[in-house]
Structure formats: C-alpha cells, structure tokens
mmCIF file of C-alpha atoms (C1' of nucleotides) in Angstrom:
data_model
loop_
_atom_site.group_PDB
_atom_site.id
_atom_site.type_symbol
_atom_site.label_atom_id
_atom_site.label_comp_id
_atom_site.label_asym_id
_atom_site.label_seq_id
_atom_site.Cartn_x
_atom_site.Cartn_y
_atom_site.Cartn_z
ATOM 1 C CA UNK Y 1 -14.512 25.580 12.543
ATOM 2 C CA UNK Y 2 -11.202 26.970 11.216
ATOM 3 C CA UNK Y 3 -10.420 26.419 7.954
ATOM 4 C CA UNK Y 4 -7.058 24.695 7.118
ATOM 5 C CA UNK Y 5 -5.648 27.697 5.745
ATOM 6 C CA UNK Y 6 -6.066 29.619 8.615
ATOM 7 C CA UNK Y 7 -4.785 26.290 10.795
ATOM 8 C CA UNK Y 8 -1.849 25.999 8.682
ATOM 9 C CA UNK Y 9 -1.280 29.973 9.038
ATOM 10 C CA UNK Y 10 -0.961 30.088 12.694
ATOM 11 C CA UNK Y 11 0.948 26.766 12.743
ATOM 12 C CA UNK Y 12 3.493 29.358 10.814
ATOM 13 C CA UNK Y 13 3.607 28.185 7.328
ATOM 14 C CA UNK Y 14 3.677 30.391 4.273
ATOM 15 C CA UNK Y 15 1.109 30.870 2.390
ATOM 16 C CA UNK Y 16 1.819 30.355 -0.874
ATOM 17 C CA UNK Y 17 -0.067 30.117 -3.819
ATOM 18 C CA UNK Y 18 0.338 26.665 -4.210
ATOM 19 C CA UNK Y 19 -0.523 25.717 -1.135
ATOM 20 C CA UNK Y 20 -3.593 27.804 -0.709
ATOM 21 C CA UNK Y 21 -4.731 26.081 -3.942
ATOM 22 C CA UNK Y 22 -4.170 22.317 -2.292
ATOM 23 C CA UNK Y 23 -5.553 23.440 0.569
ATOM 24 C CA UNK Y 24 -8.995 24.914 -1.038
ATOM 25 C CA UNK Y 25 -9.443 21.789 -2.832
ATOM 26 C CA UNK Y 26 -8.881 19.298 0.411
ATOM 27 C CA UNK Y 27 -11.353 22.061 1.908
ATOM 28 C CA UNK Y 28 -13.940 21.591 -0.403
ATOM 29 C CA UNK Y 29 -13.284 17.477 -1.142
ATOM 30 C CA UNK Y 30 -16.109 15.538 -0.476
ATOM 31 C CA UNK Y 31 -14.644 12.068 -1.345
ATOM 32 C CA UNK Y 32 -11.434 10.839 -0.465
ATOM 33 C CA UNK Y 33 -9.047 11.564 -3.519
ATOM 34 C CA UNK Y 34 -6.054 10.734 -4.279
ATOM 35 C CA UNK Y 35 -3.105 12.396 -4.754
ATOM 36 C CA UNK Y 36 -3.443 12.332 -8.800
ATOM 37 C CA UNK Y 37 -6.803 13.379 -8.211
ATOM 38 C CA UNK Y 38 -5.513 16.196 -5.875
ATOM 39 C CA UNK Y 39 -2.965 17.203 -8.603
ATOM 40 C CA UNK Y 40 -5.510 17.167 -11.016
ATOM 41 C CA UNK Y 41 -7.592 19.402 -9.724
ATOM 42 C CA UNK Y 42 -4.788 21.772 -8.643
ATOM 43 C CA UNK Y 43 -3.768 22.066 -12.429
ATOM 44 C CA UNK Y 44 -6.679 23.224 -13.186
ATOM 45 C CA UNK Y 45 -6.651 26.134 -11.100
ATOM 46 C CA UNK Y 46 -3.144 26.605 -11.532
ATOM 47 C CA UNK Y 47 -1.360 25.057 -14.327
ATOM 48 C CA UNK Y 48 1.951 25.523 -13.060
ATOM 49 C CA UNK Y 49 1.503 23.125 -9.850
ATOM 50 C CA UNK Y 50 3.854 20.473 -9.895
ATOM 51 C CA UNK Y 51 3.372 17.060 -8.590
ATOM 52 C CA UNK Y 52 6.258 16.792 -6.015
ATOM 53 C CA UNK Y 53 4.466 20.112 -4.363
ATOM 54 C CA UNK Y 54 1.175 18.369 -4.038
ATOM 55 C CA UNK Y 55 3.248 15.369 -2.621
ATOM 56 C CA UNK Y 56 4.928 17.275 -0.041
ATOM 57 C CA UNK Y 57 1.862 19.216 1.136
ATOM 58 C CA UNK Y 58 -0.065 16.305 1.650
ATOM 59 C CA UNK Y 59 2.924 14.988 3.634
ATOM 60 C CA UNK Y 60 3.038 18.148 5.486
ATOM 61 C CA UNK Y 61 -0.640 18.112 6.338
ATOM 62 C CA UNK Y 62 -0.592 14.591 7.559
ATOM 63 C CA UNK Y 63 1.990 15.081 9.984
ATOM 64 C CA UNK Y 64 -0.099 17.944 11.289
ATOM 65 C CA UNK Y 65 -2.874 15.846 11.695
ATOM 66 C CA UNK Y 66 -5.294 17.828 9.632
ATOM 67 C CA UNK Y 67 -5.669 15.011 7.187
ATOM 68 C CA UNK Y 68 -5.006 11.337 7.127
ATOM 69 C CA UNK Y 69 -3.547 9.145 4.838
ATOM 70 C CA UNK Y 70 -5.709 5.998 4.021
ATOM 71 C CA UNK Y 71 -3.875 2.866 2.427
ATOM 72 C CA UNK Y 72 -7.591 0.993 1.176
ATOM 73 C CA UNK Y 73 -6.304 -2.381 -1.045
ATOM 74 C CA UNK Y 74 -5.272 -0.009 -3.937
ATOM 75 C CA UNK Y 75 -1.445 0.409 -5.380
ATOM 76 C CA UNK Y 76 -1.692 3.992 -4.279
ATOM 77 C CA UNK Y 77 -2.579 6.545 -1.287
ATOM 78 C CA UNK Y 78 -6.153 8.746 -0.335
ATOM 79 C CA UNK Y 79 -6.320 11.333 1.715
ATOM 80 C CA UNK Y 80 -9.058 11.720 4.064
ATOM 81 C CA UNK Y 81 -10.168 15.262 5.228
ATOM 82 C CA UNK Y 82 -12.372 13.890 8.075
ATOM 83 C CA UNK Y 83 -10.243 13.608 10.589
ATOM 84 C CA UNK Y 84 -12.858 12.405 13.236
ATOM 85 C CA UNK Y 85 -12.960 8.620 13.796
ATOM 86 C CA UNK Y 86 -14.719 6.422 11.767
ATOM 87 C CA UNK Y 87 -14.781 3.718 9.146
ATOM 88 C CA UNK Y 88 -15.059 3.101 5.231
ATOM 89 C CA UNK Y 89 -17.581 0.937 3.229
ATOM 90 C CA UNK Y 90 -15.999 0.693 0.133
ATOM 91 C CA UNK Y 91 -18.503 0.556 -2.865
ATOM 92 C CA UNK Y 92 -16.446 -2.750 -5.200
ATOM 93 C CA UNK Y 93 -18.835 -1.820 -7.802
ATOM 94 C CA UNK Y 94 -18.067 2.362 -8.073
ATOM 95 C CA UNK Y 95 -14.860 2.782 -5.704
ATOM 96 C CA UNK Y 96 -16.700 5.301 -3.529
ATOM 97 C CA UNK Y 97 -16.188 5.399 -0.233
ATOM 98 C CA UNK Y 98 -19.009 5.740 2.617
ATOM 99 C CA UNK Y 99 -18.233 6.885 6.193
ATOM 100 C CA UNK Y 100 -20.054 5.417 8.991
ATOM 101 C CA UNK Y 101 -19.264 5.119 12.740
ATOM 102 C CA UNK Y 102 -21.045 2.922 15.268
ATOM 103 C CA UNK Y 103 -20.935 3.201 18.926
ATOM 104 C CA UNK Y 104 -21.716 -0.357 19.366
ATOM 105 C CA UNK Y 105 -18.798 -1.582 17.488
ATOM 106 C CA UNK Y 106 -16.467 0.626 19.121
ATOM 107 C CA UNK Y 107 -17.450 -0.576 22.672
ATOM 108 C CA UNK Y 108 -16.300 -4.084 21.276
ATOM 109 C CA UNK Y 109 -13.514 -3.649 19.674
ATOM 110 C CA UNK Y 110 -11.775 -2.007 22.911
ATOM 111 C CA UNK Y 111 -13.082 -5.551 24.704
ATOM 112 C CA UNK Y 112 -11.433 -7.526 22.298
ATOM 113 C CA UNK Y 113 -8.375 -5.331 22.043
ATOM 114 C CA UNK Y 114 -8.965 -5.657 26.266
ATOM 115 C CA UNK Y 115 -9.032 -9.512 25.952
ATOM 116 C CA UNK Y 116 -6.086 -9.635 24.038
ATOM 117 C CA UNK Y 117 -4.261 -8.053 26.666
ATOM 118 C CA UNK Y 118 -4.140 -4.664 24.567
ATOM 119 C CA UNK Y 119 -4.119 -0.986 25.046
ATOM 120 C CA UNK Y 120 -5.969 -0.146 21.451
ATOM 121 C CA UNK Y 121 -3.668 2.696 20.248
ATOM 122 C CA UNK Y 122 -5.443 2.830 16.650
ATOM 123 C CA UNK Y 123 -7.634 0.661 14.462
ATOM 124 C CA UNK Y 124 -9.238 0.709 10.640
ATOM 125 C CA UNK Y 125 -12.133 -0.930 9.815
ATOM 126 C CA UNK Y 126 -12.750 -1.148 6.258
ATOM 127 C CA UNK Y 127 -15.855 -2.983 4.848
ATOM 128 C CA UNK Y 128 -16.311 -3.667 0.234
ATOM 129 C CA UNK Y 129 -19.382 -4.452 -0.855
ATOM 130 C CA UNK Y 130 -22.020 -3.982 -3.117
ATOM 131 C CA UNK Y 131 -25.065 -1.637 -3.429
ATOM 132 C CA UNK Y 132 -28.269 -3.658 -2.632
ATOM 133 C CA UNK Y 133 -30.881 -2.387 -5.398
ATOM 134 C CA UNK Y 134 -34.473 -2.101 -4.107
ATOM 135 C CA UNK Y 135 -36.757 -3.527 -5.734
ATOM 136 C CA UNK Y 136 -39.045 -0.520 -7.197
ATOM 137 C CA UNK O 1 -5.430 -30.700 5.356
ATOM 138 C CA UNK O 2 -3.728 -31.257 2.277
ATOM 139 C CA UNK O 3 -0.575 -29.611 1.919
ATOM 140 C CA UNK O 4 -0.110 -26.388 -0.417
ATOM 141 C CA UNK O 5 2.330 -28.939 -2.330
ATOM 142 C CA UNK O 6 -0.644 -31.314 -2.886
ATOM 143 C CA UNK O 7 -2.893 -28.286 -3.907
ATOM 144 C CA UNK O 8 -1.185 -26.853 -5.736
ATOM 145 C CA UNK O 9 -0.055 -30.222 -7.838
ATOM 146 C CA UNK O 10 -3.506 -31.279 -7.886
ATOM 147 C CA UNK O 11 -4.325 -28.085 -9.319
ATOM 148 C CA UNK O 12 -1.966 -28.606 -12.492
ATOM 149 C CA UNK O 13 1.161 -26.646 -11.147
ATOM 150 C CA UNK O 14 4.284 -27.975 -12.091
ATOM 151 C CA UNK O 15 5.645 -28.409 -9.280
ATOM 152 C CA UNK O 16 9.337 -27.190 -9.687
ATOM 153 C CA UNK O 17 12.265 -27.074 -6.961
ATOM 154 C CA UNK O 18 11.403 -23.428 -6.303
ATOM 155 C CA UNK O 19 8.139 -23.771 -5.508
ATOM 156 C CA UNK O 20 8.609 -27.088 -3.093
ATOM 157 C CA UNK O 21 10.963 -24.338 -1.323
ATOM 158 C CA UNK O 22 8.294 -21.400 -1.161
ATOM 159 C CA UNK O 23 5.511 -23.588 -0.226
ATOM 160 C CA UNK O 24 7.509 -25.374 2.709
ATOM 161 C CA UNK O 25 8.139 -21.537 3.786
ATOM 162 C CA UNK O 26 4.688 -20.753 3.728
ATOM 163 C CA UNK O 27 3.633 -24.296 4.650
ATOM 164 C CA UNK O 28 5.777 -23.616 7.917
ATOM 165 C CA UNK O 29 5.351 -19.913 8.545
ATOM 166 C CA UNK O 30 3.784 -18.907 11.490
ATOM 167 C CA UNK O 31 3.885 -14.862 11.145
ATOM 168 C CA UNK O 32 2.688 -13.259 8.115
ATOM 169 C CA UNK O 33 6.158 -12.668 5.727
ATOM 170 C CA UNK O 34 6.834 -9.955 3.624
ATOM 171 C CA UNK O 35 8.438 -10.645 0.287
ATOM 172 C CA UNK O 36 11.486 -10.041 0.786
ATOM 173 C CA UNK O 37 10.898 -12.552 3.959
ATOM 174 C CA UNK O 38 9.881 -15.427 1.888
ATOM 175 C CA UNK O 39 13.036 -14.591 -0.601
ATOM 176 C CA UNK O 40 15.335 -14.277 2.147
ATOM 177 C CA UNK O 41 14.353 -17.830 3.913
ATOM 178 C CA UNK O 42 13.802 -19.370 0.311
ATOM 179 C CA UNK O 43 17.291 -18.288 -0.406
ATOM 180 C CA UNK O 44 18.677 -19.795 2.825
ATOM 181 C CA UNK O 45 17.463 -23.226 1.482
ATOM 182 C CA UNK O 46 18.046 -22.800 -2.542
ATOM 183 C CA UNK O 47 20.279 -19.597 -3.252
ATOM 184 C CA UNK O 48 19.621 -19.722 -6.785
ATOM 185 C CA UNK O 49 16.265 -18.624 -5.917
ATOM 186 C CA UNK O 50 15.279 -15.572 -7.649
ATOM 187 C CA UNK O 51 12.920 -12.522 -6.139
ATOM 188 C CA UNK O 52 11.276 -12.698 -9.568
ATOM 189 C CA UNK O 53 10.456 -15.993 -8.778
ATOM 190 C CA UNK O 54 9.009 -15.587 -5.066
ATOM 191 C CA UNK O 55 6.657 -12.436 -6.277
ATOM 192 C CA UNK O 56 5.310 -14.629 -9.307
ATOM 193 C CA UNK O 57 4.482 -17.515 -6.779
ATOM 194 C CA UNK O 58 2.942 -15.606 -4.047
ATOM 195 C CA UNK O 59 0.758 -13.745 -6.763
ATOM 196 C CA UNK O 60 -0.353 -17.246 -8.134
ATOM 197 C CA UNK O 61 -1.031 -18.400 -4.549
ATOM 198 C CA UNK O 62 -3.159 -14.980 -3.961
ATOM 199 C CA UNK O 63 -5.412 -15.947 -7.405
ATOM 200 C CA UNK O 64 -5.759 -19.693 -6.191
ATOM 201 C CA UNK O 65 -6.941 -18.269 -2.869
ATOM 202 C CA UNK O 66 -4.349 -20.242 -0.571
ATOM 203 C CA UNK O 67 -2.635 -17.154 0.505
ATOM 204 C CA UNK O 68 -4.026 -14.320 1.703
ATOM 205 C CA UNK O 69 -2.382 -10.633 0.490
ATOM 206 C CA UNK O 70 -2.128 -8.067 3.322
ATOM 207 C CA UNK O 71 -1.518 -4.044 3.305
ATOM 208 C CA UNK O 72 -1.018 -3.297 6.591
ATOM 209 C CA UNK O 73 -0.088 0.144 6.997
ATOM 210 C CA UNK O 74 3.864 -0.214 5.225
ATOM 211 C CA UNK O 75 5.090 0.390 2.489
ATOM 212 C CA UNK O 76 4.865 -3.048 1.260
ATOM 213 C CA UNK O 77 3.234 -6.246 1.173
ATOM 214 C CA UNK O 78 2.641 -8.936 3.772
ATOM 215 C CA UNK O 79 1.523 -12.689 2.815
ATOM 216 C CA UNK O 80 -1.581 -14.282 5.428
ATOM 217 C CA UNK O 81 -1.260 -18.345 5.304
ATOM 218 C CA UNK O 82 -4.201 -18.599 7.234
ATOM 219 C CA UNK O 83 -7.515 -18.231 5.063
ATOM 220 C CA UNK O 84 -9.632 -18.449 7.288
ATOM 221 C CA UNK O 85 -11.690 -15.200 7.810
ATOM 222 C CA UNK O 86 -9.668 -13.593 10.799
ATOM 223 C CA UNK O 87 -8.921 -10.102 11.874
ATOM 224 C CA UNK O 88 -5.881 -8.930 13.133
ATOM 225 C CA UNK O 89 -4.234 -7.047 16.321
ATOM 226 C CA UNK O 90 -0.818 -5.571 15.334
ATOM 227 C CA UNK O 91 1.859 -4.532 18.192
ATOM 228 C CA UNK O 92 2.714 -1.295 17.681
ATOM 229 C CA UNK O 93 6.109 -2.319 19.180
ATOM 230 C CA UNK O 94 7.255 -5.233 18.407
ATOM 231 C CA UNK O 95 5.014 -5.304 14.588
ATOM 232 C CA UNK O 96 4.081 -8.748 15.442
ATOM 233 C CA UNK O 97 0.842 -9.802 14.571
ATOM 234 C CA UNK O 98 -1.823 -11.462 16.200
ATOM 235 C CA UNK O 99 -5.114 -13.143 14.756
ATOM 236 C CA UNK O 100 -8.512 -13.426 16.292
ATOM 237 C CA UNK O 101 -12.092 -13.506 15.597
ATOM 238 C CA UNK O 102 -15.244 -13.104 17.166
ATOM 239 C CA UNK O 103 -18.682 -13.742 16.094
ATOM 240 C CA UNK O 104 -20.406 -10.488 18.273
ATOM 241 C CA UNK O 105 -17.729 -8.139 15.404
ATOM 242 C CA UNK O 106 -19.419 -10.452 12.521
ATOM 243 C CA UNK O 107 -23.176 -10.412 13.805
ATOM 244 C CA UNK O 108 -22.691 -6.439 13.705
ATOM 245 C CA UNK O 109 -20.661 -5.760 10.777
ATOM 246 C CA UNK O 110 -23.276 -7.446 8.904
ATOM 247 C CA UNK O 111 -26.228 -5.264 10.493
ATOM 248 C CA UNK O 112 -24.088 -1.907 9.796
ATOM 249 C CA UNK O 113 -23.734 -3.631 5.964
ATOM 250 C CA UNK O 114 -27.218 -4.188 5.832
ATOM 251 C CA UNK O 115 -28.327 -0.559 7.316
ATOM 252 C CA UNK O 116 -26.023 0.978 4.671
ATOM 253 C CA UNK O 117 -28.090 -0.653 2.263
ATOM 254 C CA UNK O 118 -24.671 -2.640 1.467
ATOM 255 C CA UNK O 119 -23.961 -6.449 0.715
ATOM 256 C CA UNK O 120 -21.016 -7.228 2.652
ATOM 257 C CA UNK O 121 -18.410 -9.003 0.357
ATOM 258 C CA UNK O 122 -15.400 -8.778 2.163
ATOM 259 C CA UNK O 123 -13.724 -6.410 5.140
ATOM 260 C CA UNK O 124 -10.658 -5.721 7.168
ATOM 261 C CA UNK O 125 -10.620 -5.037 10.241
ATOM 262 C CA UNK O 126 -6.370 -3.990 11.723
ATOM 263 C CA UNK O 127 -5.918 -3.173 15.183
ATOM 264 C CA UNK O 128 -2.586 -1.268 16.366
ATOM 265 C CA UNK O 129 -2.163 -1.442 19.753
ATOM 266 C CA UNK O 130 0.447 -1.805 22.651
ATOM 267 C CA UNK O 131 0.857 -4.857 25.209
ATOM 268 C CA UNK O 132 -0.541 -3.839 28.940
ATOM 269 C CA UNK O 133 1.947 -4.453 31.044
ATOM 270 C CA UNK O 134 0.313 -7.488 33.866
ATOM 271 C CA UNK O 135 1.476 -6.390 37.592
ATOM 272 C CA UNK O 136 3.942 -8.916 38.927
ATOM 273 C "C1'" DG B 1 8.703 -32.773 -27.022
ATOM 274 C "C1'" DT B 2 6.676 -28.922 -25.197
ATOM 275 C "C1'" DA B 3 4.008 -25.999 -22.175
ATOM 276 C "C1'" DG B 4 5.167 -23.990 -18.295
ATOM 277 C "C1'" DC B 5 8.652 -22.115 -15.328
ATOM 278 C "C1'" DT B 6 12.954 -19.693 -14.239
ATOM 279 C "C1'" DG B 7 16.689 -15.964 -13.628
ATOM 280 C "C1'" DC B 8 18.100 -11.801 -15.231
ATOM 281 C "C1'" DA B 9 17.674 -7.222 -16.173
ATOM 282 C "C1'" DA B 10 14.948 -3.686 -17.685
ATOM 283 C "C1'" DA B 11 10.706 -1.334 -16.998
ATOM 284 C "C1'" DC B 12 6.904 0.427 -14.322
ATOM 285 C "C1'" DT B 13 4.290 2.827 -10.614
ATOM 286 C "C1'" DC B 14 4.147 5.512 -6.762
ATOM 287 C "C1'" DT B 15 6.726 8.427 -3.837
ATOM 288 C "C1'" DT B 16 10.761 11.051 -2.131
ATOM 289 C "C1'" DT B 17 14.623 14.167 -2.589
ATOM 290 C "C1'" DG B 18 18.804 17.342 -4.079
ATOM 291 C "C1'" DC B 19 19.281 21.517 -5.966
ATOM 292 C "C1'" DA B 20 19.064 26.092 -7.842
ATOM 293 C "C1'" DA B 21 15.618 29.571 -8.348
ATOM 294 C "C1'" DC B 22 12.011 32.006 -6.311
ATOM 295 C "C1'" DT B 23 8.710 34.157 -2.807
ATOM 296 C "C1'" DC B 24 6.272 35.037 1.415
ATOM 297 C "C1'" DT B 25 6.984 37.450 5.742
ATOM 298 C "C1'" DA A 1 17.334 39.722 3.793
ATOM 299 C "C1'" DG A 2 16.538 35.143 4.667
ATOM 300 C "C1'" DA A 3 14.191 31.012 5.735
ATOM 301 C "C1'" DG A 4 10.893 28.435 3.663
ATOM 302 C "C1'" DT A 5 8.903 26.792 -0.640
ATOM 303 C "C1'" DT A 6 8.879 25.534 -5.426
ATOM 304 C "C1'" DG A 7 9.581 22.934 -10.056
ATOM 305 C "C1'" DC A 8 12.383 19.913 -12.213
ATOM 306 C "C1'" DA A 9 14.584 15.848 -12.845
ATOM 307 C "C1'" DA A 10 16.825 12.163 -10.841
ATOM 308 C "C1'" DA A 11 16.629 8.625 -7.466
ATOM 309 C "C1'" DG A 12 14.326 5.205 -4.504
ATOM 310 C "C1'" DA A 13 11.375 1.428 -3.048
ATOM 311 C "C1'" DG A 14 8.444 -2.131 -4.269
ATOM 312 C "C1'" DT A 15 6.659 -4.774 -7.943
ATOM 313 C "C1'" DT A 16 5.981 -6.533 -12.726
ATOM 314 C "C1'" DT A 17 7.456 -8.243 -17.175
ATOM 315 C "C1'" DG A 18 9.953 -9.665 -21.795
ATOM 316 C "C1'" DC A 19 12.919 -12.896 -23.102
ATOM 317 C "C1'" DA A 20 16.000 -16.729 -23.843
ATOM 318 C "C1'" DG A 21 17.091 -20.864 -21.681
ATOM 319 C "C1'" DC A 22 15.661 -24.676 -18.757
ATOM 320 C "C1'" DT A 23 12.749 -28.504 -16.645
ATOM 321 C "C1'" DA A 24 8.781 -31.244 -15.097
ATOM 322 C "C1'" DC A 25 5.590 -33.857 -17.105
#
DNA sequence: GTAGCTGCAAACTCTTTGCAACTCT
DNA sequence: AGAGTTGCAAAGAGTTTGCAGCTAC
C-alpha cells in the first residue's frame, strides 16, 4: 500500500512541510479526529502550522478521495482515513468510534434501496450505544 | 393523535401566535424543512415572525421529543415530524426524501449491536441514491 | 401581575477565502 | 522563474443568546 504522501506526490502536489506533517499524522491516525484534533497534533510537530492550512488539506484530500469527511450528530467534521466501506458504532458513553462491516446488511440494504425503486449511489449507517460490561 | 398545539399546551407552553404558526407548519409539513424553510413559510403567514424565534421553537420541540433533528450530509439542519423510528432514502437529484422501515434492517442491526458487545440506543441509517428509470 | 416569550442585534462556532509573502520543483 | 502553497485576518454560513419590551395565563 502507498502511503498518502507518495499518492499525493504523483497526483503532482508539492510537498511541503506542512503538508507532509498533516499527512503523517492522517497516516498514522487510528481514530477518526477532527480537524482541531488534526491541528493539534500538527502544532506539535510544527508550531508554525496554521489552521486554515490544515483546513484546506483536508479539503484537498477529500476531493481526492484518500479520506472522507464524516458529519456523525456533532457541531463539527471527522475525517476518516479508511476509505473502504463500512459503518460506525458510536460509543455515547466515550465518543469513540468502532468500524464494522457486514455482508448481510449490505445485501439488504441494496433490496430495499431496489424496492424503493433506487439505484443506491451511497449510504451511512451509523449506530450510538453503550458498552455492555460483562459481568466478571 | 393530538395535535402538536394540544401537546405542547398540555405540556405548559404558552401557546403564543408564533408558535400556533410554527406548529401548523410542522403540523402540515410533509418533507423534512430546514430552518430557514419553517421561517420562510412561518413568515408567509405572520411576517413579524422572527428566525430567532423559529430556531428557539424547533430546539424546544427537539427536547420535548415531537420533532426529530436531522444532519443529513449539508451544511445545515433539517427538522423530521415523523417520530416514529424510520430510516431514510435521499434522491441524490431531486434531495427529496423518502422514509421507510423494515424489520429484517432492525432484527440485524441489533445482532451486529449485540456482537460488538454494544447496547443499541439509537442509529441512523441515510441512503443517497438515484431513481431507476421504469421502461415505458 | 408576572413568568415566559419575542424581536433585534450582537456574539459564537466552524469553515472558507483574499492577499501578500514564501517555497517546492 | 513561476505556479502552487502558506499564514494571517477578515468574511461567511448557520446557530445561539442577552436584553428590554411584550403577552398569555
């Protein structure tokens, strides 16, 4: 697997500092953070990162397809650097966010969209909940 | 089914001009309005009406649980009248939206819940998609 | 009479953008 | 050298709020 800096190389884009920052953090992300928390952790490799640069990346990266924006019922945006498809259990209780796919689910959802009368372009499924403890 | 007027009278609200206006809207909308929706058909009937006004009612609606508050993937917010647990097919086209359930999406979502090791508290589940054209 | 509601305008949060300076290629 | 990129600060969109006056009860 390429990594995005090499992606966003050949796609012809200059590789500045700043961006090779960004891009090491989405690289190494293992949540889904936002775009204060992407700032954040830019700073403190580089204290001279500004905001509207982590912004625009982001942006950038999105329209190439090598992340994707995720709206979840908060005021503000995610970014998600698993690009392959699949769904969000949000933990109510922590705010982290599990991935899960499910073939079964996906073989329904096109007969529904099918029943409808609908080509199914693109869907979210996003489930909240709360950690079950077991009993020890 | 009582009214919103009645529920929202029975629930202590004084029930002012402006609200009889935003709760007929609701009462009689059959899409799912934006803000500036509801303001704009409010103001058609009461032009005094102020946007203040409409976002402090729908948020007051939200907390009493007669309206439903939807982020579908725009910039801003949408308003559900329809409680009732419901998913949603949105035309990628047109942007109208379309409600459904079905109980085969419910039995699962549950199980995935459950295998996650999850209570399921609440979910969303948006699908963008694009009429199929029927022969003629 | 008074607690609750309203309109107005200012403030707030998140995001985008114009611009002059700077930097990869 | 030059196009692309940056930081800054201002602007924008959507939403919330403080306040003085008003109104349903």
């Amino acid at each position: 697997m390429k990594t995005l800096e090499t992606r966003c190389a050949e796609a012809g884009l200059k590789m500045t500092g700043q961006r090779k920052t960004i891009l090491k953090i989405l690289e190494e992300a293992e949540d889904h953070p936002s775009v204060e928390a992407v700032y954040a952790r830019a700073k403190a490799l580089d204290s001279s990162i500004s905001i509207a640069t982590v912004y625009r990346t982001l942006s950038l990266l999105e329209e190439m397809e090598l992340i994707i924006k995720r709206e979840f019922n908060e005021s503000f945006a995610r970014y998600d650097t698993n690009t392959d498809h699949h769904h969000h259990m949000i933990d109510l209780e922590t705010g982290e966010v599990i991935e899960f796919k499910n073939e079964e689910l996906e073989r329904i959802k096109r007969k529904i969209a099918h029943e409808l009368g609908y080509e199914l372009l693109d869907h979210r499924l996003d489930m909240y909940g709360r950690k079950i403890k077991s009993p020890l």
